[in-house]
Amino acid sequence: MVDGYRVAHANLWRHCVREASTRVDDPTLLPLVLEDASDLLYNYTNACIDTIVEEFQIAHSEHLRWPIARRLQAVVRVLDGEDVDPHELSTLLNYRIDGQHLGVVISPRSTESHVNSATPVSATVAATRIAKRLQPEPLFLVLPTGCDTVWLWVAAGTNLANLSAADMAEIAQTSGITVGVGEPRGGLRGFRETYLQAREAADCATALHRPFAQYKDIALVSTLCSDHSRALRLMHLALGRLACDEPTNARLRETLGTFLDSGLNLRAAARALGTHHHTVTYRLRQAEELLGHKIVEHAALIRSGLLIHQMFQESSGTFRHRGSPTGAASTESRVISPPLRFVSATAAPGTEPSRRPSSVRRMRPIGRSF
């Protein structure tokens, strides 16, 4: 709401500048008119912001009377990196904060995402089901965030041994939810770290339209794609003309990826693809022509490029690019590009991407610059 007032202030100011420039003919008078207009807008907007903050603080105090709200606020403090007393926090949460933790983030999927699945259940119900399957004893912490997203920590050194990734994916699919799972970590720092991993996994699963993701499976591609433009540069460097979305290239990328996954073993790749190793050799030669460099000399770079391209493809976005990264004739090819910023409703309540101010700041009159 505060940001809305800031946007409105900026739009109204631009309108005032246009009107003043049109109506005030005296060049010596115009700066004074703009300064007075800026003061009026500044005072009005700040009065609105002060009222909003005051009303929010009253509502927030009322909200914190509820036990779940106090627990959520305490957890948010931990996730923000504040120092807390582990004993007091464990008592408040009824959960041992200095033990081992497995973080899970659960959120509902859109109607389109689970059109073929069973009737969606609430994220809280799904979290409880998953926790009980992971850990027979009731050693878990379930926190609804109020944004249809639930945070779950399962304790006592829990891992996915009691519930395979396939089982977890099936639960997520049939429940109409998206599930992200972190890695087991210990202590107060681990409590935060496994949550951040789970949040990243859940956001990545959402971007890829998958019901489930584990951090260890998406950590590399998520890191590679954390910056859109840098990811595209790396992909084009690694794949060259092989990045273009054409049927022949798709087959070559599949062969190349299987070859790399097989430890650069031609016969193993041929078995995985169900074809003859001579066919694999021929395709790899074609791939090297498009890559512009040898496969064995740049295996790690090529693997990264393939991961980025796969991420773009599965996220179902598109962008247009002109020309070839190798300097060939100018063409327009369709290449897949995703929404790469994994910041969503799974973020902590009250947090936003870095462009949003972390606190309410008083506004400087724009007209002073004139």
Tab-separated table of N, CA, C and O in Angstrom, residues 97-204:
chain	number	residue	atom	x	y	z
A	97	ILE	N	14.867	-26.350	18.669
A	97	ILE	CA	15.474	-25.535	17.626
A	97	ILE	C	16.956	-25.837	17.443
A	97	ILE	O	17.547	-25.513	16.415
A	98	ASP	N	17.618	-26.456	18.445
A	98	ASP	CA	19.048	-26.722	18.346
A	98	ASP	C	19.336	-28.130	17.845
A	98	ASP	O	20.484	-28.586	17.888
A	99	GLY	N	18.307	-28.840	17.350
A	99	GLY	CA	18.508	-30.183	16.825
A	99	GLY	C	18.737	-30.190	15.328
A	99	GLY	O	19.181	-29.208	14.730
A	100	GLN	N	18.429	-31.336	14.708
A	100	GLN	CA	18.539	-31.482	13.260
A	100	GLN	C	17.202	-31.129	12.613
A	100	GLN	O	16.138	-31.409	13.158
A	101	HIS	N	17.267	-30.520	11.432
A	101	HIS	CA	16.053	-30.055	10.770
A	101	HIS	C	16.068	-30.416	9.289
A	101	HIS	O	17.123	-30.396	8.650
A	102	LEU	N	14.899	-30.709	8.775
A	102	LEU	CA	14.693	-30.833	7.336
A	102	LEU	C	13.605	-29.837	6.968
A	102	LEU	O	12.471	-29.946	7.419
A	103	GLY	N	13.951	-28.838	6.160
A	103	GLY	CA	13.011	-27.796	5.791
A	103	GLY	C	12.172	-28.175	4.583
A	103	GLY	O	12.674	-28.757	3.618
A	104	VAL	N	10.887	-27.827	4.637
A	104	VAL	CA	9.957	-28.074	3.534
A	104	VAL	C	9.083	-26.839	3.370
A	104	VAL	O	8.606	-26.282	4.362
A	105	VAL	N	8.878	-26.414	2.146
A	105	VAL	CA	7.975	-25.303	1.843
A	105	VAL	C	6.869	-25.827	0.939
A	105	VAL	O	7.137	-26.462	-0.083
A	106	ILE	N	5.627	-25.578	1.334
A	106	ILE	CA	4.464	-26.111	0.630
A	106	ILE	C	3.531	-24.960	0.268
A	106	ILE	O	3.215	-24.125	1.113
A	107	SER	N	3.088	-24.942	-0.976
A	107	SER	CA	2.147	-23.916	-1.414
A	107	SER	C	1.177	-24.524	-2.413
A	107	SER	O	1.509	-25.494	-3.101
A	108	PRO	N	-0.040	-23.989	-2.510
A	108	PRO	CA	-1.014	-24.518	-3.476
A	108	PRO	C	-0.626	-24.140	-4.891
A	108	PRO	O	-0.024	-23.086	-5.120
A	109	ARG	N	-0.946	-25.007	-5.824
A	109	ARG	CA	-0.716	-24.697	-7.222
A	109	ARG	C	-1.953	-24.041	-7.809
A	109	ARG	O	-3.038	-24.124	-7.245
A	110	SER	N	-1.784	-23.420	-8.966
A	110	SER	CA	-2.915	-22.795	-9.640
A	110	SER	C	-3.863	-23.868	-10.135
A	110	SER	O	-3.506	-25.038	-10.261
A	111	THR	N	-5.085	-23.468	-10.426
A	111	THR	CA	-6.089	-24.421	-10.901
A	111	THR	C	-5.614	-25.138	-12.158
A	111	THR	O	-5.812	-26.332	-12.333
A	112	GLU	N	-4.930	-24.411	-13.037
A	112	GLU	CA	-4.470	-25.027	-14.277
A	112	GLU	C	-3.426	-26.086	-14.005
A	112	GLU	O	-3.298	-27.056	-14.748
A	113	SER	N	-2.654	-25.943	-12.913
A	113	SER	CA	-1.544	-26.847	-12.651
A	113	SER	C	-2.022	-28.216	-12.226
A	113	SER	O	-1.348	-29.207	-12.456
A	114	HIS	N	-3.191	-28.278	-11.548
A	114	HIS	CA	-3.633	-29.580	-11.061
A	114	HIS	C	-5.006	-29.952	-11.633
A	114	HIS	O	-5.810	-30.585	-10.975
A	115	VAL	N	-5.219	-29.573	-12.876
A	115	VAL	CA	-6.521	-29.838	-13.475
A	115	VAL	C	-6.812	-31.332	-13.553
A	115	VAL	O	-7.959	-31.744	-13.514
A	116	ASN	N	-5.762	-32.162	-13.666
A	116	ASN	CA	-5.966	-33.599	-13.776
A	116	ASN	C	-5.734	-34.328	-12.460
A	116	ASN	O	-5.688	-35.547	-12.417
A	117	SER	N	-5.540	-33.595	-11.360
A	117	SER	CA	-5.266	-34.231	-10.079
A	117	SER	C	-6.529	-34.237	-9.226
A	117	SER	O	-7.567	-33.710	-9.599
A	118	ALA	N	-6.399	-34.851	-8.039
A	118	ALA	CA	-7.530	-34.919	-7.134
A	118	ALA	C	-7.833	-33.538	-6.571
A	118	ALA	O	-7.085	-32.580	-6.772
A	119	THR	N	-8.933	-33.433	-5.832
A	119	THR	CA	-9.329	-32.163	-5.240
A	119	THR	C	-8.208	-31.650	-4.338
A	119	THR	O	-7.727	-32.372	-3.468
A	120	PRO	N	-7.742	-30.419	-4.532
A	120	PRO	CA	-6.631	-29.914	-3.735
A	120	PRO	C	-6.987	-29.863	-2.251
A	120	PRO	O	-8.121	-29.541	-1.890
A	121	VAL	N	-5.999	-30.158	-1.411
A	121	VAL	CA	-6.171	-30.012	0.023
A	121	VAL	C	-5.423	-28.765	0.454
A	121	VAL	O	-4.626	-28.212	-0.292
A	122	SER	N	-5.688	-28.300	1.666
A	122	SER	CA	-4.974	-27.118	2.142
A	122	SER	C	-3.509	-27.458	2.348
A	122	SER	O	-3.137	-28.608	2.609
A	123	ALA	N	-2.660	-26.437	2.206
A	123	ALA	CA	-1.225	-26.651	2.376
A	123	ALA	C	-0.909	-27.122	3.791
A	123	ALA	O	0.022	-27.903	4.000
A	124	THR	N	-1.682	-26.666	4.778
A	124	THR	CA	-1.448	-27.078	6.162
A	124	THR	C	-1.724	-28.561	6.346
A	124	THR	O	-0.947	-29.280	6.990
A	125	VAL	N	-2.827	-29.041	5.788
A	125	VAL	CA	-3.157	-30.464	5.874
A	125	VAL	C	-2.085	-31.290	5.170
A	125	VAL	O	-1.626	-32.320	5.687
A	126	ALA	N	-1.663	-30.837	3.998
A	126	ALA	CA	-0.631	-31.562	3.254
A	126	ALA	C	0.680	-31.589	4.028
A	126	ALA	O	1.383	-32.604	4.053
A	127	ALA	N	1.019	-30.483	4.690
A	127	ALA	CA	2.254	-30.424	5.474
A	127	ALA	C	2.228	-31.439	6.612
A	127	ALA	O	3.228	-32.113	6.882
A	128	THR	N	1.105	-31.536	7.287
A	128	THR	CA	0.981	-32.488	8.385
A	128	THR	C	1.101	-33.919	7.879
A	128	THR	O	1.759	-34.767	8.498
A	129	ARG	N	0.481	-34.213	6.751
A	129	ARG	CA	0.577	-35.554	6.177
A	129	ARG	C	2.018	-35.904	5.837
A	129	ARG	O	2.502	-36.999	6.131
A	130	ILE	N	2.699	-34.965	5.196
A	130	ILE	CA	4.090	-35.213	4.808
A	130	ILE	C	4.964	-35.401	6.039
A	130	ILE	O	5.808	-36.297	6.093
A	131	ALA	N	4.765	-34.563	7.055
A	131	ALA	CA	5.567	-34.657	8.267
A	131	ALA	C	5.398	-36.013	8.940
A	131	ALA	O	6.370	-36.630	9.394
A	132	LYS	N	4.169	-36.500	9.012
A	132	LYS	CA	3.917	-37.784	9.667
A	132	LYS	C	4.489	-38.945	8.864
A	132	LYS	O	4.894	-39.952	9.434
A	133	ARG	N	4.517	-38.791	7.540
A	133	ARG	CA	5.116	-39.839	6.727
A	133	ARG	C	6.636	-39.836	6.850
A	133	ARG	O	7.284	-40.881	6.824
A	134	LEU	N	7.216	-38.640	6.983
A	134	LEU	CA	8.665	-38.540	7.116
A	134	LEU	C	9.146	-38.995	8.494
A	134	LEU	O	10.200	-39.580	8.630
A	135	GLN	N	8.352	-38.698	9.509
A	135	GLN	CA	8.776	-38.954	10.878
A	135	GLN	C	7.587	-39.494	11.659
A	135	GLN	O	6.634	-38.761	11.913
A	136	PRO	N	7.615	-40.784	12.064
A	136	PRO	CA	6.488	-41.348	12.806
A	136	PRO	C	6.169	-40.585	14.085
A	136	PRO	O	5.011	-40.459	14.470
A	137	GLU	N	7.181	-40.091	14.777
A	137	GLU	CA	6.933	-39.338	15.996
A	137	GLU	C	6.564	-37.897	15.636
A	137	GLU	O	7.011	-37.370	14.618
A	138	PRO	N	5.766	-37.231	16.486
A	138	PRO	CA	5.304	-35.865	16.167
A	138	PRO	C	6.376	-34.815	16.436
A	138	PRO	O	6.179	-33.898	17.217
A	139	LEU	N	7.532	-34.974	15.810
A	139	LEU	CA	8.619	-34.022	16.004
A	139	LEU	C	8.720	-33.122	14.781
A	139	LEU	O	9.643	-33.221	13.978
A	140	PHE	N	7.769	-32.259	14.624
A	140	PHE	CA	7.802	-31.353	13.495
A	140	PHE	C	7.119	-30.044	13.860
A	140	PHE	O	6.354	-29.955	14.816
A	141	LEU	N	7.423	-29.015	13.060
A	141	LEU	CA	6.867	-27.685	13.255
A	141	LEU	C	6.184	-27.265	11.967
A	141	LEU	O	6.817	-27.213	10.911
A	142	VAL	N	4.893	-26.999	12.040
A	142	VAL	CA	4.118	-26.549	10.878
A	142	VAL	C	3.695	-25.110	11.129
A	142	VAL	O	3.056	-24.808	12.140
A	143	LEU	N	4.034	-24.220	10.200
A	143	LEU	CA	3.697	-22.803	10.359
A	143	LEU	C	2.990	-22.278	9.108
A	143	LEU	O	3.625	-22.060	8.072
A	144	PRO	N	1.675	-22.071	9.162
A	144	PRO	CA	1.000	-21.366	8.065
A	144	PRO	C	1.431	-19.901	8.062
A	144	PRO	O	1.485	-19.265	9.112
A	145	THR	N	1.747	-19.376	6.904
A	145	THR	CA	2.250	-18.003	6.829
A	145	THR	C	1.153	-16.980	6.598
A	145	THR	O	1.414	-15.786	6.627
A	146	GLY	N	-0.059	-17.429	6.319
A	146	GLY	CA	-1.122	-16.495	5.996
A	146	GLY	C	-1.155	-16.126	4.539
A	146	GLY	O	-1.961	-15.311	4.112
A	147	CYS	N	-0.243	-16.697	3.713
A	147	CYS	CA	-0.200	-16.418	2.273
A	147	CYS	C	-0.487	-17.698	1.491
A	147	CYS	O	0.026	-17.875	0.395
A	148	ASP	N	-1.269	-18.607	2.079
A	148	ASP	CA	-1.554	-19.913	1.481
A	148	ASP	C	-0.306	-20.772	1.360
A	148	ASP	O	-0.309	-21.784	0.661
A	149	THR	N	0.764	-20.359	1.990
A	149	THR	CA	2.004	-21.114	1.987
A	149	THR	C	2.292	-21.588	3.401
A	149	THR	O	2.043	-20.870	4.366
A	150	VAL	N	2.829	-22.792	3.501
A	150	VAL	CA	3.138	-23.376	4.815
A	150	VAL	C	4.618	-23.728	4.866
A	150	VAL	O	5.173	-24.283	3.914
A	151	TRP	N	5.235	-23.378	5.988
A	151	TRP	CA	6.606	-23.781	6.254
A	151	TRP	C	6.585	-24.972	7.183
A	151	TRP	O	5.835	-24.999	8.164
A	152	LEU	N	7.430	-25.953	6.891
A	152	LEU	CA	7.485	-27.171	7.694
A	152	LEU	C	8.935	-27.507	8.002
A	152	LEU	O	9.786	-27.476	7.112
A	153	TRP	N	9.196	-27.789	9.271
A	153	TRP	CA	10.492	-28.323	9.680
A	153	TRP	C	10.249	-29.667	10.359
A	153	TRP	O	9.409	-29.764	11.267
A	154	VAL	N	10.950	-30.684	9.923
A	154	VAL	CA	10.859	-32.001	10.539
A	154	VAL	C	12.178	-32.270	11.243
A	154	VAL	O	13.258	-32.059	10.690
A	155	ALA	N	12.102	-32.738	12.500
A	155	ALA	CA	13.283	-32.806	13.357
A	155	ALA	C	13.825	-34.228	13.477
A	155	ALA	O	13.409	-35.143	12.777
A	156	ALA	N	14.766	-34.379	14.418
A	156	ALA	CA	15.350	-35.667	14.802
A	156	ALA	C	16.115	-36.322	13.656
A	156	ALA	O	16.024	-37.533	13.450
A	157	GLY	N	16.883	-35.531	12.940
A	157	GLY	CA	17.730	-36.101	11.899
A	157	GLY	C	16.966	-36.746	10.769
A	157	GLY	O	17.448	-37.667	10.116
A	158	THR	N	15.761	-36.285	10.511
A	158	THR	CA	14.917	-36.893	9.482
A	158	THR	C	15.536	-36.714	8.094
A	158	THR	O	16.151	-35.709	7.794
A	159	ASN	N	15.373	-37.721	7.272
A	159	ASN	CA	15.709	-37.578	5.865
A	159	ASN	C	14.573	-38.186	5.047
A	159	ASN	O	13.529	-38.526	5.592
A	160	LEU	N	14.783	-38.333	3.760
A	160	LEU	CA	13.721	-38.846	2.912
A	160	LEU	C	13.690	-40.370	2.850
A	160	LEU	O	13.068	-40.947	1.958
A	161	ALA	N	14.367	-41.034	3.799
A	161	ALA	CA	14.393	-42.492	3.781
A	161	ALA	C	13.004	-43.084	3.981
A	161	ALA	O	12.664	-44.116	3.420
A	162	ASN	N	12.174	-42.414	4.796
A	162	ASN	CA	10.823	-42.916	5.054
A	162	ASN	C	9.830	-42.511	3.977
A	162	ASN	O	8.692	-42.954	3.985
A	163	LEU	N	10.263	-41.649	3.071
A	163	LEU	CA	9.365	-41.180	2.015
A	163	LEU	C	10.231	-40.806	0.817
A	163	LEU	O	10.930	-39.802	0.844
A	164	SER	N	10.192	-41.615	-0.215
A	164	SER	CA	11.046	-41.379	-1.377
A	164	SER	C	10.616	-40.120	-2.115
A	164	SER	O	9.500	-39.619	-1.941
A	165	ALA	N	11.518	-39.646	-2.970
A	165	ALA	CA	11.193	-38.462	-3.768
A	165	ALA	C	9.990	-38.735	-4.673
A	165	ALA	O	9.152	-37.851	-4.888
A	166	ALA	N	9.885	-39.973	-5.167
A	166	ALA	CA	8.733	-40.315	-6.020
A	166	ALA	C	7.435	-40.261	-5.217
A	166	ALA	O	6.408	-39.771	-5.708
A	167	ASP	N	7.475	-40.763	-3.969
A	167	ASP	CA	6.288	-40.700	-3.119
A	167	ASP	C	5.901	-39.254	-2.829
A	167	ASP	O	4.723	-38.898	-2.843
A	168	MET	N	6.923	-38.427	-2.546
A	168	MET	CA	6.672	-37.020	-2.254
A	168	MET	C	6.051	-36.318	-3.461
A	168	MET	O	5.103	-35.534	-3.327
A	169	ALA	N	6.579	-36.602	-4.639
A	169	ALA	CA	6.042	-35.998	-5.852
A	169	ALA	C	4.599	-36.437	-6.085
A	169	ALA	O	3.759	-35.643	-6.516
A	170	GLU	N	4.301	-37.698	-5.769
A	170	GLU	CA	2.937	-38.188	-5.953
A	170	GLU	C	1.966	-37.501	-4.994
A	170	GLU	O	0.859	-37.118	-5.377
A	171	ILE	N	2.398	-37.335	-3.739
A	171	ILE	CA	1.560	-36.631	-2.768
A	171	ILE	C	1.296	-35.198	-3.241
A	171	ILE	O	0.169	-34.697	-3.191
A	172	ALA	N	2.346	-34.545	-3.707
A	172	ALA	CA	2.206	-33.167	-4.175
A	172	ALA	C	1.264	-33.088	-5.367
A	172	ALA	O	0.417	-32.196	-5.452
A	173	GLN	N	1.395	-34.034	-6.297
A	173	GLN	CA	0.572	-34.022	-7.500
A	173	GLN	C	-0.893	-34.249	-7.170
A	173	GLN	O	-1.780	-33.522	-7.649
A	174	THR	N	-1.171	-35.244	-6.347
A	174	THR	CA	-2.560	-35.585	-6.044
A	174	THR	C	-3.208	-34.607	-5.070
A	174	THR	O	-4.429	-34.528	-4.995
A	175	SER	N	-2.389	-33.852	-4.342
A	175	SER	CA	-2.929	-32.900	-3.369
A	175	SER	C	-3.078	-31.500	-3.947
A	175	SER	O	-3.592	-30.606	-3.277
A	176	GLY	N	-2.599	-31.293	-5.169
A	176	GLY	CA	-2.703	-29.965	-5.769
A	176	GLY	C	-1.803	-28.950	-5.113
A	176	GLY	O	-2.176	-27.782	-4.957
A	177	ILE	N	-0.602	-29.380	-4.713
A	177	ILE	CA	0.337	-28.479	-4.033
A	177	ILE	C	1.695	-28.538	-4.715
A	177	ILE	O	1.971	-29.427	-5.517
A	178	THR	N	2.533	-27.572	-4.403
A	178	THR	CA	3.929	-27.571	-4.817
A	178	THR	C	4.785	-27.725	-3.567
A	178	THR	O	4.580	-27.018	-2.579
A	179	VAL	N	5.739	-28.639	-3.609
A	179	VAL	CA	6.563	-28.949	-2.444
A	179	VAL	C	8.032	-28.754	-2.792
A	179	VAL	O	8.512	-29.270	-3.806
A	180	GLY	N	8.731	-28.003	-1.957
A	180	GLY	CA	10.176	-27.852	-2.068
A	180	GLY	C	10.834	-28.371	-0.808
A	180	GLY	O	10.389	-28.051	0.295
A	181	VAL	N	11.881	-29.154	-0.951
A	181	VAL	CA	12.547	-29.780	0.191
A	181	VAL	C	14.014	-29.386	0.212
A	181	VAL	O	14.702	-29.443	-0.823
A	182	GLY	N	14.496	-28.964	1.387
A	182	GLY	CA	15.897	-28.630	1.555
A	182	GLY	C	16.718	-29.842	1.940
A	182	GLY	O	16.284	-30.983	1.810
A	183	GLU	N	17.913	-29.591	2.454
A	183	GLU	CA	18.794	-30.650	2.930
A	183	GLU	C	18.834	-30.629	4.450
A	183	GLU	O	18.694	-29.560	5.061
A	184	PRO	N	19.002	-31.779	5.111
A	184	PRO	CA	19.060	-31.801	6.582
A	184	PRO	C	20.216	-30.942	7.093
A	184	PRO	O	21.339	-31.028	6.602
A	185	ARG	N	19.925	-30.095	8.061
A	185	ARG	CA	20.928	-29.231	8.666
A	185	ARG	C	20.675	-29.152	10.171
A	185	ARG	O	19.558	-29.374	10.636
A	186	GLY	N	21.714	-28.789	10.924
A	186	GLY	CA	21.598	-28.775	12.360
A	186	GLY	C	21.697	-27.395	12.980
A	186	GLY	O	22.338	-26.486	12.429
A	187	GLY	N	21.055	-27.231	14.141
A	187	GLY	CA	21.171	-26.011	14.917
A	187	GLY	C	20.354	-24.857	14.378
A	187	GLY	O	19.595	-24.984	13.414
A	188	LEU	N	20.549	-23.706	15.021
A	188	LEU	CA	19.797	-22.508	14.653
A	188	LEU	C	20.126	-22.064	13.235
A	188	LEU	O	19.246	-21.688	12.458
A	189	ARG	N	21.406	-22.108	12.896
A	189	ARG	CA	21.808	-21.732	11.537
A	189	ARG	C	21.246	-22.708	10.506
A	189	ARG	O	20.794	-22.301	9.428
A	190	GLY	N	21.260	-24.006	10.863
A	190	GLY	CA	20.719	-25.004	9.953
A	190	GLY	C	19.226	-24.876	9.773
A	190	GLY	O	18.690	-25.174	8.705
A	191	PHE	N	18.533	-24.417	10.815
A	191	PHE	CA	17.088	-24.181	10.749
A	191	PHE	C	16.783	-23.192	9.634
A	191	PHE	O	15.838	-23.366	8.864
A	192	ARG	N	17.594	-22.143	9.573
A	192	ARG	CA	17.403	-21.123	8.537
A	192	ARG	C	17.864	-21.623	7.167
A	192	ARG	O	17.185	-21.427	6.159
A	193	GLU	N	19.013	-22.303	7.139
A	193	GLU	CA	19.590	-22.721	5.863
A	193	GLU	C	18.702	-23.730	5.135
A	193	GLU	O	18.480	-23.620	3.925
A	194	THR	N	18.183	-24.723	5.862
A	194	THR	CA	17.350	-25.720	5.194
A	194	THR	C	16.036	-25.106	4.712
A	194	THR	O	15.490	-25.520	3.695
A	195	TYR	N	15.536	-24.082	5.435
A	195	TYR	CA	14.342	-23.376	4.953
A	195	TYR	C	14.637	-22.649	3.646
A	195	TYR	O	13.853	-22.707	2.690
A	196	LEU	N	15.758	-21.931	3.587
A	196	LEU	CA	16.102	-21.190	2.376
A	196	LEU	C	16.274	-22.134	1.192
A	196	LEU	O	15.882	-21.819	0.063
A	197	GLN	N	16.857	-23.301	1.448
A	197	GLN	CA	16.989	-24.293	0.387
A	197	GLN	C	15.622	-24.776	-0.082
A	197	GLN	O	15.372	-24.903	-1.283
A	198	ALA	N	14.742	-25.056	0.881
A	198	ALA	CA	13.401	-25.526	0.535
A	198	ALA	C	12.632	-24.465	-0.237
A	198	ALA	O	11.895	-24.772	-1.189
A	199	ARG	N	12.783	-23.202	0.159
A	199	ARG	CA	12.097	-22.117	-0.545
A	199	ARG	C	12.587	-22.007	-1.980
A	199	ARG	O	11.801	-21.835	-2.915
A	200	GLU	N	13.895	-22.125	-2.165
A	200	GLU	CA	14.446	-22.062	-3.517
A	200	GLU	C	13.961	-23.241	-4.353
A	200	GLU	O	13.630	-23.092	-5.535
A	201	ALA	N	13.895	-24.417	-3.730
A	201	ALA	CA	13.406	-25.597	-4.442
A	201	ALA	C	11.939	-25.429	-4.831
A	201	ALA	O	11.532	-25.771	-5.949
A	202	ALA	N	11.125	-24.894	-3.921
A	202	ALA	CA	9.705	-24.691	-4.212
A	202	ALA	C	9.515	-23.664	-5.315
A	202	ALA	O	8.671	-23.840	-6.214
A	203	ASP	N	10.281	-22.589	-5.274
A	203	ASP	CA	10.171	-21.567	-6.315
A	203	ASP	C	10.612	-22.108	-7.667
A	203	ASP	O	10.036	-21.788	-8.706
A	204	CYS	N	11.659	-22.926	-7.646
A	204	CYS	CA	12.134	-23.530	-8.887
A	204	CYS	C	11.097	-24.506	-9.430
A	204	CYS	O	10.835	-24.549	-10.636
